[in-house]
Short mmCIF file of C-alpha atoms in Angstrom, two decimals:
data_model
loop_
_atom_site.label_atom_id
_atom_site.label_comp_id
_atom_site.label_asym_id
_atom_site.label_seq_id
_atom_site.Cartn_x
_atom_site.Cartn_y
_atom_site.Cartn_z
CA MET A 1246 -11.90 -16.52 -4.05
CA SER A 1247 -10.42 -17.68 -0.50
CA THR A 1248 -13.31 -17.16 1.95
CA LEU A 1249 -12.38 -14.39 4.58
CA LYS A 1250 -11.22 -15.28 7.99
CA LYS A 1251 -11.57 -13.92 11.49
CA MET A 1252 -8.55 -12.03 12.84
CA GLY A 1253 -8.04 -15.30 15.71
CA THR A 1254 -7.26 -17.46 12.83
CA LEU A 1255 -4.64 -15.31 11.34
CA GLY A 1256 -4.02 -13.31 13.43
CA SER A 1257 -0.52 -13.79 14.03
CA LEU A 1258 0.30 -11.68 10.42
CA GLY A 1259 -0.64 -8.99 13.02
CA LEU A 1260 2.76 -9.23 14.72
CA LEU A 1261 5.79 -7.27 15.43
CA VAL A 1262 9.28 -7.70 14.14
CA SER A 1263 12.56 -8.30 15.16
CA GLY A 1264 15.59 -8.08 13.47
CA SER A 1265 18.27 -5.43 12.11
CA LEU A 1266 18.00 -3.03 9.07
CA ILE A 1267 19.35 0.25 8.93
CA PHE A 1268 19.64 2.91 6.09
CA GLY A 1269 20.86 6.59 6.05
CA SER A 1270 19.11 9.63 6.28
CA ALA A 1271 15.50 10.79 4.88
CA ASN A 1272 17.80 13.37 3.08
CA ALA A 1273 18.57 11.03 0.76
CA ALA A 1274 16.43 12.18 -1.89
CA THR A 1275 18.52 15.28 -2.10
CA ALA A 1276 21.39 12.10 -4.26
CA ALA A 1277 18.71 11.63 -6.41
CA THR A 1278 19.27 12.01 -10.32
CA CYS A 1279 15.31 11.95 -12.35
CA ARG A 1280 13.85 12.20 -15.48
CA THR A 1281 12.58 15.63 -15.65
CA GLY A 1282 10.09 15.94 -18.32
CA LEU A 1283 8.69 12.96 -17.92
CA ALA A 1284 4.80 12.29 -19.00
CA ALA A 1285 3.21 11.81 -15.56
CA PRO A 1286 1.21 7.68 -15.69
CA SER A 1287 -2.23 7.82 -16.79
CA SER A 1288 -4.95 4.83 -15.37
CA THR A 1289 -7.68 3.72 -16.81
CA THR A 1290 -8.61 0.55 -14.26
CA PHE A 1291 -11.02 3.47 -12.42
CA THR A 1292 -13.23 6.33 -12.78
CA GLY A 1293 -13.40 9.58 -10.91
CA THR A 1294 -11.57 12.98 -9.90
CA LEU A 1295 -7.77 12.51 -10.06
CA VAL A 1296 -5.88 13.43 -6.97
CA THR A 1297 -2.28 12.81 -8.61
CA ALA A 1298 -0.92 10.98 -10.74
CA THR A 1299 3.25 11.40 -10.34
CA ASN A 1300 6.41 9.44 -11.45
CA PHE A 1301 8.52 11.26 -8.70
CA GLU A 1302 11.23 12.18 -11.25
CA GLY A 1303 10.22 15.57 -10.11
CA ASN A 1304 12.61 14.71 -7.10
CA THR A 1305 9.38 15.32 -5.44
CA LEU A 1306 7.29 13.51 -2.80
CA SER A 1307 4.19 15.66 -3.63
CA PRO A 1308 1.17 15.94 -3.05
CA PHE A 1309 2.20 13.03 -0.44
CA THR A 1310 3.07 13.88 3.20
CA ARG A 1311 5.92 11.88 4.55
CA SER A 1312 5.92 11.25 8.02
CA VAL A 1313 8.92 9.52 10.19
CA SER A 1314 10.13 8.39 13.44
CA GLY A 1315 13.09 6.76 14.40
CA THR A 1316 15.64 5.48 11.52
CA GLY A 1317 12.17 5.07 9.34
CA THR A 1318 13.26 6.80 6.29
CA VAL A 1319 10.88 8.02 2.74
CA ALA A 1320 12.81 9.56 -0.01
CA VAL A 1321 12.46 9.55 -3.64
CA THR A 1322 15.85 7.48 -4.77
CA SER A 1323 17.42 6.37 -8.01
CA PRO A 1324 18.11 4.73 -9.78
CA LYS A 1325 15.76 1.72 -9.00
CA ALA A 1326 12.31 2.91 -11.04
CA HIS A 1327 9.66 1.24 -12.91
CA SER A 1328 9.88 3.97 -15.07
CA GLY A 1329 12.34 6.49 -15.40
CA THR A 1330 14.97 7.01 -13.19
CA CYS A 1331 13.11 7.63 -9.90
CA SER A 1332 10.80 6.31 -6.97
CA VAL A 1333 10.63 6.66 -3.63
CA ARG A 1334 12.05 3.92 -1.12
CA ILE A 1335 10.09 3.37 2.51
CA ARG A 1336 12.20 1.47 4.75
CA ALA A 1337 11.09 0.69 8.49
CA THR A 1338 13.86 -1.50 10.41
CA ASP A 1339 12.97 -3.57 13.91
CA THR A 1340 14.25 -0.56 15.95
CA SER A 1341 12.03 0.52 18.52
CA GLY A 1342 10.17 3.89 17.20
CA SER A 1343 10.83 2.79 13.89
CA ILE A 1344 8.08 4.73 10.68
CA ALA A 1345 8.02 4.72 7.47
CA LYS A 1346 4.74 6.22 5.40
CA MET A 1347 3.67 8.48 3.19
CA TYR A 1348 -0.25 8.99 1.83
CA VAL A 1349 -2.41 11.28 0.55
CA GLY A 1350 -5.28 13.01 2.12
CA LEU A 1351 -9.27 13.03 -0.03
CA THR A 1352 -11.52 15.40 0.17
CA ALA A 1353 -14.07 15.59 2.88
CA GLY A 1354 -17.07 13.39 1.61
CA THR A 1355 -14.68 11.06 -0.13
CA LYS A 1356 -16.79 7.67 -0.48
CA ARG A 1357 -14.83 5.72 -3.03
CA ALA A 1358 -10.91 5.84 -4.12
CA SER A 1359 -8.94 4.17 -5.77
CA ALA A 1360 -4.97 3.65 -6.01
CA ASP A 1361 -2.85 2.14 -9.64
CA ALA A 1362 0.51 1.43 -8.32
CA TRP A 1363 3.75 0.49 -9.11
CA VAL A 1364 5.16 -1.39 -6.39
CA ASN A 1365 8.85 -3.37 -5.61
CA ILE A 1366 9.17 -5.35 -2.51
CA THR A 1367 12.87 -5.42 -1.96
CA THR A 1368 13.28 -6.49 1.74
CA GLY A 1369 10.44 -8.07 3.46
CA GLY A 1370 10.82 -8.37 7.82
CA LEU A 1371 10.76 -11.84 9.66
CA ALA A 1372 7.42 -14.86 9.95
CA GLY A 1373 4.71 -13.40 11.64
CA ASN A 1374 4.73 -9.32 10.10
CA ASN A 1375 3.74 -8.24 6.88
CA VAL A 1376 5.29 -5.21 4.04
CA PRO A 1377 1.76 -3.32 2.90
CA TYR A 1378 1.74 -2.56 -0.56
CA VAL A 1379 -1.09 0.27 -0.23
CA ARG A 1380 -3.81 0.56 2.48
CA PHE A 1381 -6.68 3.10 2.66
CA PHE A 1382 -8.01 4.81 5.39
CA SER A 1383 -11.65 6.69 6.99
CA GLY A 1384 -10.08 8.83 9.63
CA SER A 1385 -7.35 6.89 12.23
CA THR A 1386 -8.67 3.39 11.01
CA ARG A 1387 -7.02 1.11 8.65
CA VAL A 1388 -10.27 0.13 6.54
CA ALA A 1389 -8.59 -1.95 4.18
CA ASP A 1390 -5.06 -3.13 3.10
CA VAL A 1391 -3.01 -5.54 0.53
CA PHE A 1392 -0.07 -6.96 2.03
CA ARG A 1393 2.67 -9.81 1.25
CA ASN A 1394 3.00 -11.94 4.63
CA ASN A 1395 6.71 -12.52 5.29
CA ALA A 1396 5.98 -15.65 6.36
CA ASN A 1397 5.59 -17.37 2.97
CA GLY A 1398 5.03 -14.46 0.52
CA GLU A 1399 1.74 -14.91 -0.03
CA LEU A 1400 -0.86 -11.87 -0.61
CA TRP A 1401 -3.15 -11.47 1.59
CA LEU A 1402 -6.78 -8.68 1.66
CA ARG A 1403 -7.19 -7.20 5.02
CA THR A 1404 -10.46 -5.68 5.84
CA ALA A 1405 -11.79 -3.63 9.24
CA ASN A 1406 -15.12 -4.77 10.24
CA PRO A 1407 -17.69 -2.81 12.35
CA ASN A 1408 -16.96 -4.95 15.71
CA GLY A 1409 -13.73 -3.86 15.85
CA THR A 1410 -11.90 -6.87 14.88
CA VAL A 1411 -10.51 -7.74 10.86
CA SER A 1412 -10.88 -10.33 8.62
CA TYR A 1413 -8.43 -11.80 6.12
CA ALA A 1414 -9.02 -12.86 2.20
CA ARG A 1415 -5.91 -14.33 0.53
CA LEU A 1416 -5.72 -13.31 -2.95
CA GLN A 1417 -3.37 -15.33 -3.98
CA ALA A 1418 -1.39 -18.40 -2.60
CA ALA A 1419 2.09 -18.37 -5.36
CA SER A 1420 4.87 -16.66 -3.35
CA VAL A 1421 5.51 -13.27 -4.60
CA PRO A 1422 8.99 -12.98 -5.21
CA LEU A 1423 11.25 -9.82 -3.21
CA ASN A 1424 12.84 -7.37 -5.30
CA THR A 1425 10.19 -7.15 -8.62
CA TRP A 1426 8.47 -4.68 -9.72
CA GLN A 1427 4.26 -5.67 -9.26
CA HIS A 1428 1.24 -3.49 -10.64
CA VAL A 1429 -1.57 -2.92 -7.52
CA ARG A 1430 -4.38 -1.30 -8.65
CA MET A 1431 -7.08 -1.25 -5.84
CA GLN A 1432 -10.15 0.75 -5.38
CA VAL A 1433 -12.50 0.81 -2.68
CA ARG A 1434 -15.91 2.43 -1.74
CA ALA A 1435 -16.99 2.93 1.77
CA ASP A 1436 -20.94 2.47 3.14
CA GLY A 1437 -21.82 0.23 5.67
CA ALA A 1438 -22.44 -3.10 5.21
CA ARG A 1439 -22.56 -1.92 1.21
CA SER A 1440 -19.15 -1.88 0.78
CA SER A 1441 -17.34 -3.08 -1.32
CA ILE A 1442 -13.85 -3.62 -3.08
CA GLN A 1443 -11.65 -4.36 -6.19
CA VAL A 1444 -7.92 -5.44 -6.67
CA TRP A 1445 -5.81 -5.96 -9.39
CA PHE A 1446 -2.55 -8.15 -9.22
CA GLY A 1447 -0.55 -7.70 -12.37
CA THR A 1448 -3.51 -8.06 -15.24
CA VAL A 1449 -5.62 -10.52 -12.26
CA GLN A 1450 -8.34 -8.95 -11.20
CA VAL A 1451 -7.87 -11.13 -7.79
CA PHE A 1452 -11.06 -10.13 -5.05
CA ASN A 1453 -13.96 -8.21 -6.49
CA ARG A 1454 -16.67 -8.50 -3.21
CA THR A 1455 -19.30 -7.01 -0.84
CA VAL A 1456 -18.41 -6.04 2.26
CA ASN A 1457 -19.04 -4.56 5.55
CA LEU A 1458 -17.18 -1.72 6.67
CA PRO A 1459 -17.04 0.16 10.24
CA SER A 1460 -16.92 3.44 8.27
CA THR A 1461 -19.00 5.33 4.88
CA THR A 1462 -16.03 7.55 3.48
CA LEU A 1463 -12.78 7.32 3.03
CA SER A 1464 -9.95 9.80 4.20
CA ARG A 1465 -6.58 9.04 2.92
CA VAL A 1466 -4.87 6.72 0.62
CA GLN A 1467 -0.90 5.53 1.99
CA PHE A 1468 1.92 3.80 1.43
CA GLY A 1469 3.78 2.20 3.88
CA ALA A 1470 3.02 1.19 7.27
CA GLU A 1471 1.35 3.15 10.64
CA HIS A 1472 2.84 1.68 13.37
CA PRO A 1473 6.06 1.10 14.69
CA ARG A 1474 9.17 -1.67 13.81
CA GLN A 1475 6.97 -3.28 11.07
CA MET A 1476 9.87 -3.91 8.67
CA GLY A 1477 10.46 -3.45 5.51
CA ASP A 1478 12.52 -2.25 2.68
CA SER A 1479 10.49 -1.00 -0.88
CA TYR A 1480 9.70 1.05 -3.74
CA VAL A 1481 6.94 3.06 -5.04
CA ASP A 1482 7.00 4.15 -8.53
CA ASP A 1483 4.10 5.33 -11.01
CA VAL A 1484 0.87 6.27 -8.58
CA VAL A 1485 -2.54 7.09 -9.53
CA ILE A 1486 -5.41 7.97 -7.55
CA LYS A 1487 -8.54 8.70 -8.06
CA ARG A 1488 -11.36 9.66 -5.52
CA SER A 1489 -15.24 9.96 -6.16
CA ALA A 1490 -18.07 10.97 -3.67
CA SER A 1491 -20.69 8.29 -4.79
#
C-alpha cells in the first residue's frame, strides 16, 4: 500500500478544471423508465444500522437530497444502470457555479459509516482534477473520499488532517477505465487519532489503516462534488449505506 503523502506533494490533484460539457435540465428524471418492484440491494461487507438500500427503480432520489447549481444536474435516469433500468446521473461542467451532488444525512452521534455502491464514471474532467466515487463529511469538513484522477485514471484516497492539510494514498496504479461499472465499498470510523478507514475496489481490499482525522463523528455520505467546476459525468446505482454510534 502506498504511503500517505502530504498535500504539497500532490496538491495539483485538487486544481479546478476547464473545458466544456453541457447537459440538460435536472428535471430529466421524469423521462426515466424504471423497473418498479425490483428488490433493493443488500450488503454484508459492513455492520451497522441501515440508513438506505436503494437501486433508484422507484424513480426517486429518496432518501438522498439533491443539491445543484448552475449547469449541474442530478437526476434518476434510464437505461444506463447496474441493475434494473435506472440509476442516478450526476453531472457538473466547467461553467462557473456548476455544482452537482447528492447526499444522505446521518443521525447525530454517528461515529462509523459505510457506503457500498456501484459507480460508473463515464466522463472525467481535465488533468489536474478528479471525479469522486464517494465522500464522507463531518459537518462542513470533508474527512475522507475516494476518487479517480483525471490525468492518469489512478484511484486515490484523500483524508483530512487535524492541522487543516490533506493526505493522499494511491489505491491503484492501474488506470480505472471510463464508462465501466465499479464496485466501491468504503467505511470510515471517526475517532480523532484513532480513526480508521477501509476501502474495497471490486473484490480487492485496497486500504485498511488507522488514520488521524479532525473529527469524532460523521454527518453525511455524498456522491458528487460540493464545490463548483468539478467537471465530470457519473452514474450511481445499488447503494447501501449503514451507520453506527461506535
